[in-house]
Amino acid sequence: MKFVNRIEEQKRLTTTLKSASPSFIVVYGRRRIGKSTLIKKVISPDDVYYMADQTERPHQIELLAKEIGLRFEGFDRVIYPDWETLFQALNFRVTERFTLCLDEFPYLAKSSPELPSLLQKMIDAKTLKYNLIICGSSQQLMQGLVLDSSSPLYGRASQVLKISPMNIKYLREQLNCTPVEAVEEYAVWGGVPRYWEIRLQSNSLKEAINFNLLNAQGTLYEEPYRLFIDDMRDIVQASTLLSLIGNGANRISEIATRANKPVTSLSGPLDKLITLGYIEREIPFGDNPKNSKKGLYKIADPFIDFYFRFIVPNRSLIELGRTDAVMEEILTRFHGYVAWHWENLCRKAISGQIFMGERYGLASRWWGNISRDEQMELDIVAESMDGKTLLVGECKWSENENTERLIKILTEKSAKLPFAKNKNIVPVLFLKSSKKSAENILLPEHVIEMIG
């Protein structure tokens, strides 16, 4: 699969590496997100790229010396007793600036706890004659190394890049599929380029799910647990929380009851899953995130969501080889599952965008009481930046909807909103397909373009 976008990240890295003095750059993000590929795209053949492993310090030093020896002849003929000796020797050999990348840096820091302090000393003394990039998949450890005020490397980086999942526009380009197919594919694979690459090895979405997820030997069958190993001490707890959330426990009280734990013990683990990008806490439009009591937890990452909705509850059947039964369940529930992620995509499309002449802020769901006896829910609510206009949206992942009827219902609902008084209301339909074309009817192709 060809290299996908990452134009902004490439630009930042290239600009920083070309700055007047040697740079210290930190790159991190979850496994398979494309960090190493990005770095290799930016650095030149004359630079040194080293992928660390989980071996002891002397072996790591020897392996790095061999990589450096490809750039500086004879460098690996010397035995270096420690990291400081190696870096001093490298500085001595440098006559023109180049870039050294230490990938999977947490492995090095684990076997050599003194390494961050050593790098800090070199950076502070301005003795480095080359650019240094450190990269890692353990988001927790990498954040701790550079964002924790107690860390030796805190505040030393010229550039800190967190590599995030890519948007649906690039998935559609890579899979060369229709907008509708792109939404369905994105609901399974999310924004991780490596998963798209794996998907391309199969002829259809169904075949790819069967081969990679509905098989105990499948490439992605254990994938979430590999991700969790990088960042969590208690993998069982993380898996339990994601299983509960993925299967309908969205309030913290519900999660606590089903996990048989006190509510107070879950705030930390849930916050950690939010920080890592696996879940999010959704609150109704207009509520204050800090004190809202209506917060609902949901899985933010499509691949993780698919896994904990369909794979985890059926692992016993999968390992017995009863994959037909599991696929039957997936196909039965798939429409509703995709509809859920279609809503999320539609909210992303509106957030911060100009639509029908107005720029809107963050789009959210809204639910609540409109009278003592009546509750209401809206898929999308967003306020214009000037505060005068309110966009309200209905999302449907189905065919042949009566658009006039939907607009009428949406307009009636909007009039009942407690915060809609004196606002200009713009009703918008987000539909899988529509025979009618109108400015306030958005289809998958429009949503994908707006996100991109």
Coordinates of C-alpha atoms in Angstrom, one line a residue, residues 83-438:
W83 CA 25.4 4.9 26.3
E84 CA 27.4 8.0 27.2
T85 CA 30.5 6.6 25.6
L86 CA 28.7 5.7 22.4
F87 CA 27.0 9.2 22.1
Q88 CA 30.3 11.0 22.8
A89 CA 32.1 8.8 20.2
L90 CA 29.3 9.6 17.7
N91 CA 29.6 13.4 18.4
F92 CA 33.3 13.1 17.7
R93 CA 32.8 11.5 14.3
V94 CA 30.1 13.9 13.1
T95 CA 31.4 16.5 10.5
E96 CA 28.0 17.5 9.1
R97 CA 24.6 17.3 10.7
F98 CA 22.5 14.2 10.1
T99 CA 19.5 12.5 11.9
L100 CA 19.5 9.7 14.4
C101 CA 16.2 8.0 15.1
L102 CA 15.7 5.7 18.0
D103 CA 12.4 3.9 17.4
E104 CA 10.6 2.1 20.2
F105 CA 12.6 4.2 22.6
P106 CA 10.6 2.9 25.7
Y107 CA 12.4 -0.4 25.3
L108 CA 15.8 1.4 25.6
A109 CA 14.6 3.4 28.6
K110 CA 13.4 0.2 30.3
S111 CA 16.7 -1.5 30.0
S112 CA 18.7 1.7 30.6
P113 CA 16.7 4.0 33.1
E114 CA 19.6 6.4 33.0
L115 CA 19.2 7.1 29.3
P116 CA 16.6 10.0 29.5
S117 CA 18.9 11.9 32.0
L118 CA 21.9 11.4 29.8
L119 CA 20.0 12.8 26.8
Q120 CA 18.8 15.7 28.9
K121 CA 22.4 16.5 29.9
M122 CA 23.5 16.5 26.2
I123 CA 20.6 18.6 25.1
D124 CA 21.0 21.1 27.8
A125 CA 24.7 21.4 27.2
K126 CA 24.0 21.8 23.5
T127 CA 26.7 19.2 22.7
L128 CA 24.6 17.3 20.2
K129 CA 25.8 17.7 16.6
Y130 CA 23.0 15.8 15.1
N131 CA 19.2 15.7 15.1
L132 CA 17.7 13.2 17.5
I133 CA 14.3 11.6 17.0
I134 CA 12.8 9.3 19.7
C135 CA 9.7 7.3 18.8
G136 CA 7.5 4.9 20.6
S137 CA 4.2 3.0 20.7
S138 CA 3.7 3.1 24.4
Q139 CA 1.7 6.3 24.6
Q140 CA 1.8 6.3 28.4
L141 CA 5.6 6.0 28.6
M142 CA 6.2 8.5 25.8
Q143 CA 3.9 11.0 27.3
G144 CA 5.6 10.5 30.7
L145 CA 9.0 11.0 29.2
V146 CA 8.3 14.4 27.6
L147 CA 5.0 15.7 29.1
D148 CA 5.5 14.9 32.8
S149 CA 7.1 17.8 34.6
S150 CA 9.2 15.4 36.7
S151 CA 10.8 13.8 33.6
P152 CA 14.4 14.7 32.7
L153 CA 13.2 15.3 29.1
Y154 CA 10.3 17.6 30.0
G155 CA 10.3 20.7 27.9
R156 CA 13.4 19.7 25.9
A157 CA 11.8 18.7 22.6
S158 CA 11.8 21.0 19.6
Q159 CA 8.7 19.2 18.4
V160 CA 6.3 16.7 19.9
L161 CA 4.1 14.8 17.4
K162 CA 1.3 12.6 18.4
I163 CA 0.3 10.5 15.4
S164 CA -3.5 10.0 15.4
P165 CA -5.8 7.8 13.3
M166 CA -6.5 9.0 9.8
N167 CA -9.9 10.1 8.5
I168 CA -12.3 8.3 6.3
K169 CA -11.3 10.3 3.1
Y170 CA -8.0 8.5 3.0
L171 CA -9.5 5.1 3.6
R172 CA -11.8 5.6 0.6
E173 CA -8.8 6.5 -1.5
Q174 CA -6.8 3.5 -0.4
L175 CA -9.6 1.0 -0.8
N176 CA -10.9 2.6 -4.0
C177 CA -14.5 2.2 -2.9
T178 CA -17.8 4.0 -3.1
P179 CA -18.8 6.5 -0.4
V180 CA -21.3 4.1 1.1
E181 CA -18.8 1.3 1.1
A182 CA -16.2 3.6 2.7
V183 CA -18.6 4.3 5.7
E184 CA -19.1 0.5 6.1
E185 CA -15.4 -0.2 5.9
Y186 CA -14.5 2.6 8.3
A187 CA -16.9 1.3 10.8
V188 CA -14.8 -1.9 11.0
W189 CA -11.2 -0.8 10.4
G190 CA -11.2 2.8 11.6
G191 CA -8.3 5.1 10.7
V192 CA -5.3 2.9 11.1
P193 CA -3.5 2.5 7.8
R194 CA -2.0 -0.9 8.7
Y195 CA -5.6 -2.3 9.1
W196 CA -6.4 -0.9 5.6
E197 CA -3.4 -2.7 4.2
I198 CA -4.6 -6.0 5.8
R199 CA -8.1 -5.4 4.4
L200 CA -6.7 -5.0 0.9
Q201 CA -5.4 -8.6 1.0
S202 CA -9.0 -9.8 0.8
N203 CA -11.6 -9.5 -1.9
S204 CA -14.4 -8.2 0.2
L205 CA -15.2 -6.8 3.6
K206 CA -16.9 -10.1 4.7
E207 CA -13.9 -12.1 3.6
A208 CA -11.5 -9.8 5.4
I209 CA -13.5 -10.0 8.7
N210 CA -13.6 -13.8 8.4
F211 CA -9.9 -14.3 7.7
N212 CA -8.5 -11.7 10.1
L213 CA -11.0 -11.6 13.0
L214 CA -13.2 -14.7 13.0
N215 CA -10.2 -17.0 13.2
A216 CA -8.0 -17.8 16.2
Q217 CA -5.0 -17.6 13.9
G218 CA -6.2 -14.3 12.3
T219 CA -3.8 -11.4 12.0
L220 CA -6.0 -9.1 14.1
Y221 CA -7.6 -11.7 16.4
E222 CA -5.5 -10.6 19.4
E223 CA -4.9 -7.1 18.2
P224 CA -6.5 -5.0 21.0
Y225 CA -4.6 -6.9 23.7
R226 CA -1.3 -6.2 21.9
L227 CA -2.2 -2.5 22.0
F228 CA -3.1 -2.6 25.7
I229 CA 0.2 -4.3 26.6
D230 CA 2.0 -1.1 25.5
D231 CA 0.1 1.2 27.9
M232 CA -1.7 -0.7 30.7
R233 CA -0.7 -2.6 33.7
D234 CA -4.2 -4.2 34.1
I235 CA -5.2 -5.5 30.7
V236 CA -8.1 -7.5 32.2
Q237 CA -9.7 -4.4 33.6
A238 CA -9.4 -2.5 30.4
S239 CA -10.9 -5.3 28.4
T240 CA -13.7 -5.7 30.9
L241 CA -14.6 -2.0 30.7
L242 CA -14.5 -2.0 26.9
S243 CA -16.7 -5.1 26.7
L244 CA -19.3 -3.6 29.0
I245 CA -19.3 -0.2 27.1
G246 CA -19.4 -2.0 23.7
N247 CA -22.4 -4.0 24.8
G248 CA -24.6 -1.2 26.2
A249 CA -23.4 -0.1 29.6
N250 CA -22.8 3.6 28.9
R251 CA -23.4 5.3 32.2
I252 CA -20.7 5.0 34.9
S253 CA -23.3 3.6 37.3
E254 CA -24.3 0.9 34.8
I255 CA -20.6 0.0 34.2
A256 CA -19.9 -0.1 37.9
T257 CA -22.9 -2.4 38.6
R258 CA -22.0 -4.8 35.8
A259 CA -18.3 -4.8 36.8
N260 CA -19.3 -5.3 40.4
K261 CA -17.0 -2.4 41.4
P262 CA -17.7 0.9 43.2
V263 CA -18.2 3.9 41.0
T264 CA -15.3 5.7 42.6
S265 CA -12.8 3.0 41.5
L266 CA -13.6 3.5 37.8
S267 CA -12.9 7.2 37.2
G268 CA -9.1 6.6 36.8
P269 CA -9.3 3.6 34.4
L270 CA -12.0 5.3 32.3
D271 CA -10.0 8.5 32.1
K272 CA -6.9 6.5 31.0
L273 CA -8.9 4.9 28.2
I274 CA -10.1 8.3 27.1
T275 CA -6.5 9.7 27.1
L276 CA -5.4 6.7 25.0
G277 CA -8.2 7.5 22.5
Y278 CA -10.1 4.2 23.0
I279 CA -13.3 5.7 24.6
E280 CA -14.9 9.1 25.0
R281 CA -17.3 10.6 27.4
E282 CA -20.3 12.0 25.5
I283 CA -22.4 14.8 27.1
P284 CA -25.5 16.5 25.7
F285 CA -25.1 19.6 23.6
G286 CA -24.7 22.7 25.9
D287 CA -23.8 20.8 29.0
N288 CA -20.6 21.6 30.9
P289 CA -18.2 18.6 30.6
K290 CA -16.8 19.2 34.1
N291 CA -20.1 19.0 36.0
S292 CA -22.6 17.3 33.7
K293 CA -24.2 14.3 35.3
K294 CA -25.5 13.0 32.0
G295 CA -22.2 11.8 30.6
L296 CA -22.3 8.6 28.5
Y297 CA -19.2 6.5 27.8
K298 CA -18.8 5.1 24.3
I299 CA -16.0 3.4 22.4
A300 CA -14.4 6.1 20.2
D301 CA -12.2 3.8 17.9
P302 CA -14.2 1.9 15.3
F303 CA -12.0 -1.1 15.2
I304 CA -12.0 -1.5 19.0
D305 CA -15.7 -1.0 19.0
F306 CA -16.2 -3.7 16.4
Y307 CA -13.9 -6.1 18.3
F308 CA -15.6 -5.7 21.6
R309 CA -19.2 -5.8 20.2
F310 CA -18.7 -8.8 17.9
I311 CA -15.5 -10.7 18.6
V312 CA -15.1 -10.8 22.4
P313 CA -18.6 -12.1 23.1
N314 CA -18.1 -14.8 20.5
R315 CA -14.5 -15.9 21.2
S316 CA -15.6 -19.4 22.4
L317 CA -17.6 -20.0 19.1
I318 CA -14.7 -18.7 17.1
E319 CA -12.2 -21.0 18.7
L320 CA -14.5 -23.9 18.1
G321 CA -14.6 -23.0 14.4
R322 CA -18.3 -22.0 14.5
T323 CA -17.5 -18.8 12.5
D324 CA -20.7 -19.1 10.3
A325 CA -22.8 -18.5 13.4
V326 CA -20.7 -15.4 14.4
M327 CA -20.8 -14.0 10.9
E328 CA -24.6 -14.5 10.8
E329 CA -24.8 -12.4 14.0
I330 CA -22.5 -9.7 12.5
L331 CA -24.6 -9.5 9.3
T332 CA -27.8 -9.3 11.3
R333 CA -26.6 -6.4 13.5
F334 CA -24.2 -4.7 11.0
H335 CA -26.7 -2.2 9.7
G336 CA -27.4 -0.7 13.2
Y337 CA -23.7 -0.8 14.0
V338 CA -22.8 1.2 10.9
A339 CA -25.6 3.6 11.6
W340 CA -24.0 4.4 14.9
H341 CA -20.7 5.2 13.3
W342 CA -22.4 7.1 10.5
E343 CA -23.8 9.5 13.2
N344 CA -20.3 10.0 14.6
L345 CA -18.9 10.8 11.1
C346 CA -21.7 13.3 10.5
R347 CA -20.9 15.1 13.7
K348 CA -17.3 15.3 12.7
A349 CA -18.3 16.7 9.3
I350 CA -20.2 19.6 10.8
S351 CA -17.8 20.5 13.6
G352 CA -15.8 23.6 12.7
Q353 CA -17.1 23.6 9.1
I354 CA -18.8 26.3 7.1
F355 CA -22.2 25.0 6.0
M356 CA -24.9 27.1 4.2
G357 CA -22.9 30.2 4.9
E358 CA -22.3 29.7 8.6
R359 CA -19.4 28.3 10.5
Y360 CA -20.3 25.9 13.3
G361 CA -18.7 24.9 16.5
L362 CA -18.5 21.4 18.0
A363 CA -21.4 19.3 16.9
S364 CA -22.9 17.0 19.6
R365 CA -25.9 14.8 20.3
W366 CA -28.6 16.2 22.6
W367 CA -30.9 14.3 24.8
G368 CA -33.1 15.4 27.7
N369 CA -36.5 16.4 29.0
I370 CA -38.6 18.9 27.1
S371 CA -41.4 18.7 29.6
R372 CA -42.2 16.8 32.8
D373 CA -43.5 13.8 30.9
E374 CA -41.6 14.0 27.6
Q375 CA -38.0 13.3 26.6
M376 CA -36.4 13.9 23.3
E377 CA -33.2 13.1 21.5
L378 CA -31.5 14.7 18.5
D379 CA -28.6 13.1 16.5
I380 CA -26.8 16.4 15.8
V381 CA -26.9 19.9 17.3
A382 CA -24.4 22.6 16.5
E383 CA -24.4 26.3 17.1
S384 CA -22.9 28.8 14.7
M385 CA -19.9 30.7 15.9
D386 CA -21.8 33.9 16.2
G387 CA -24.4 32.2 18.3
K388 CA -27.4 33.2 16.1
T389 CA -28.0 29.9 14.3
L390 CA -28.7 26.4 15.5
L391 CA -28.1 23.4 13.1
V392 CA -30.2 20.4 14.0
G393 CA -29.6 17.1 12.2
E394 CA -31.2 13.7 11.8
C395 CA -29.0 10.8 10.6
K396 CA -30.4 7.8 8.8
W397 CA -28.5 4.8 7.4
S398 CA -31.3 3.5 5.3
E399 CA -32.8 3.7 1.8
N400 CA -35.8 5.6 0.4
E401 CA -36.4 7.9 3.4
N402 CA -39.3 10.4 3.1
T403 CA -37.2 13.6 3.2
E404 CA -40.1 16.0 3.5
R405 CA -41.6 14.1 6.4
L406 CA -38.2 13.9 8.2
I407 CA -37.6 17.7 7.8
K408 CA -41.1 18.4 9.2
I409 CA -40.5 16.2 12.2
L410 CA -37.0 17.7 12.8
T411 CA -38.4 21.2 12.6
E412 CA -41.1 20.4 15.1
K413 CA -38.6 18.8 17.5
S414 CA -36.3 21.8 17.2
A415 CA -39.0 24.2 18.3
K416 CA -39.2 22.3 21.6
L417 CA -35.5 22.6 22.4
P418 CA -35.0 24.5 25.7
F419 CA -32.1 26.5 24.2
A420 CA -33.6 27.2 20.7
K421 CA -35.4 30.4 21.6
N422 CA -34.6 33.3 19.3
K423 CA -32.3 31.1 17.2
N424 CA -32.4 30.6 13.5
I425 CA -33.0 26.9 13.0
V426 CA -31.3 25.0 10.1
P427 CA -32.7 21.4 9.8
V428 CA -30.3 19.0 8.0
L429 CA -30.7 15.4 7.0
F430 CA -27.7 13.1 6.8
L431 CA -28.8 10.1 4.6
K432 CA -27.3 7.0 3.2
S433 CA -29.0 7.8 -0.1
S434 CA -31.7 10.1 -1.4
K435 CA -33.6 10.6 -4.7
K436 CA -34.1 14.2 -3.7
S437 CA -31.2 16.7 -3.9
A438 CA -31.2 19.7 -1.6

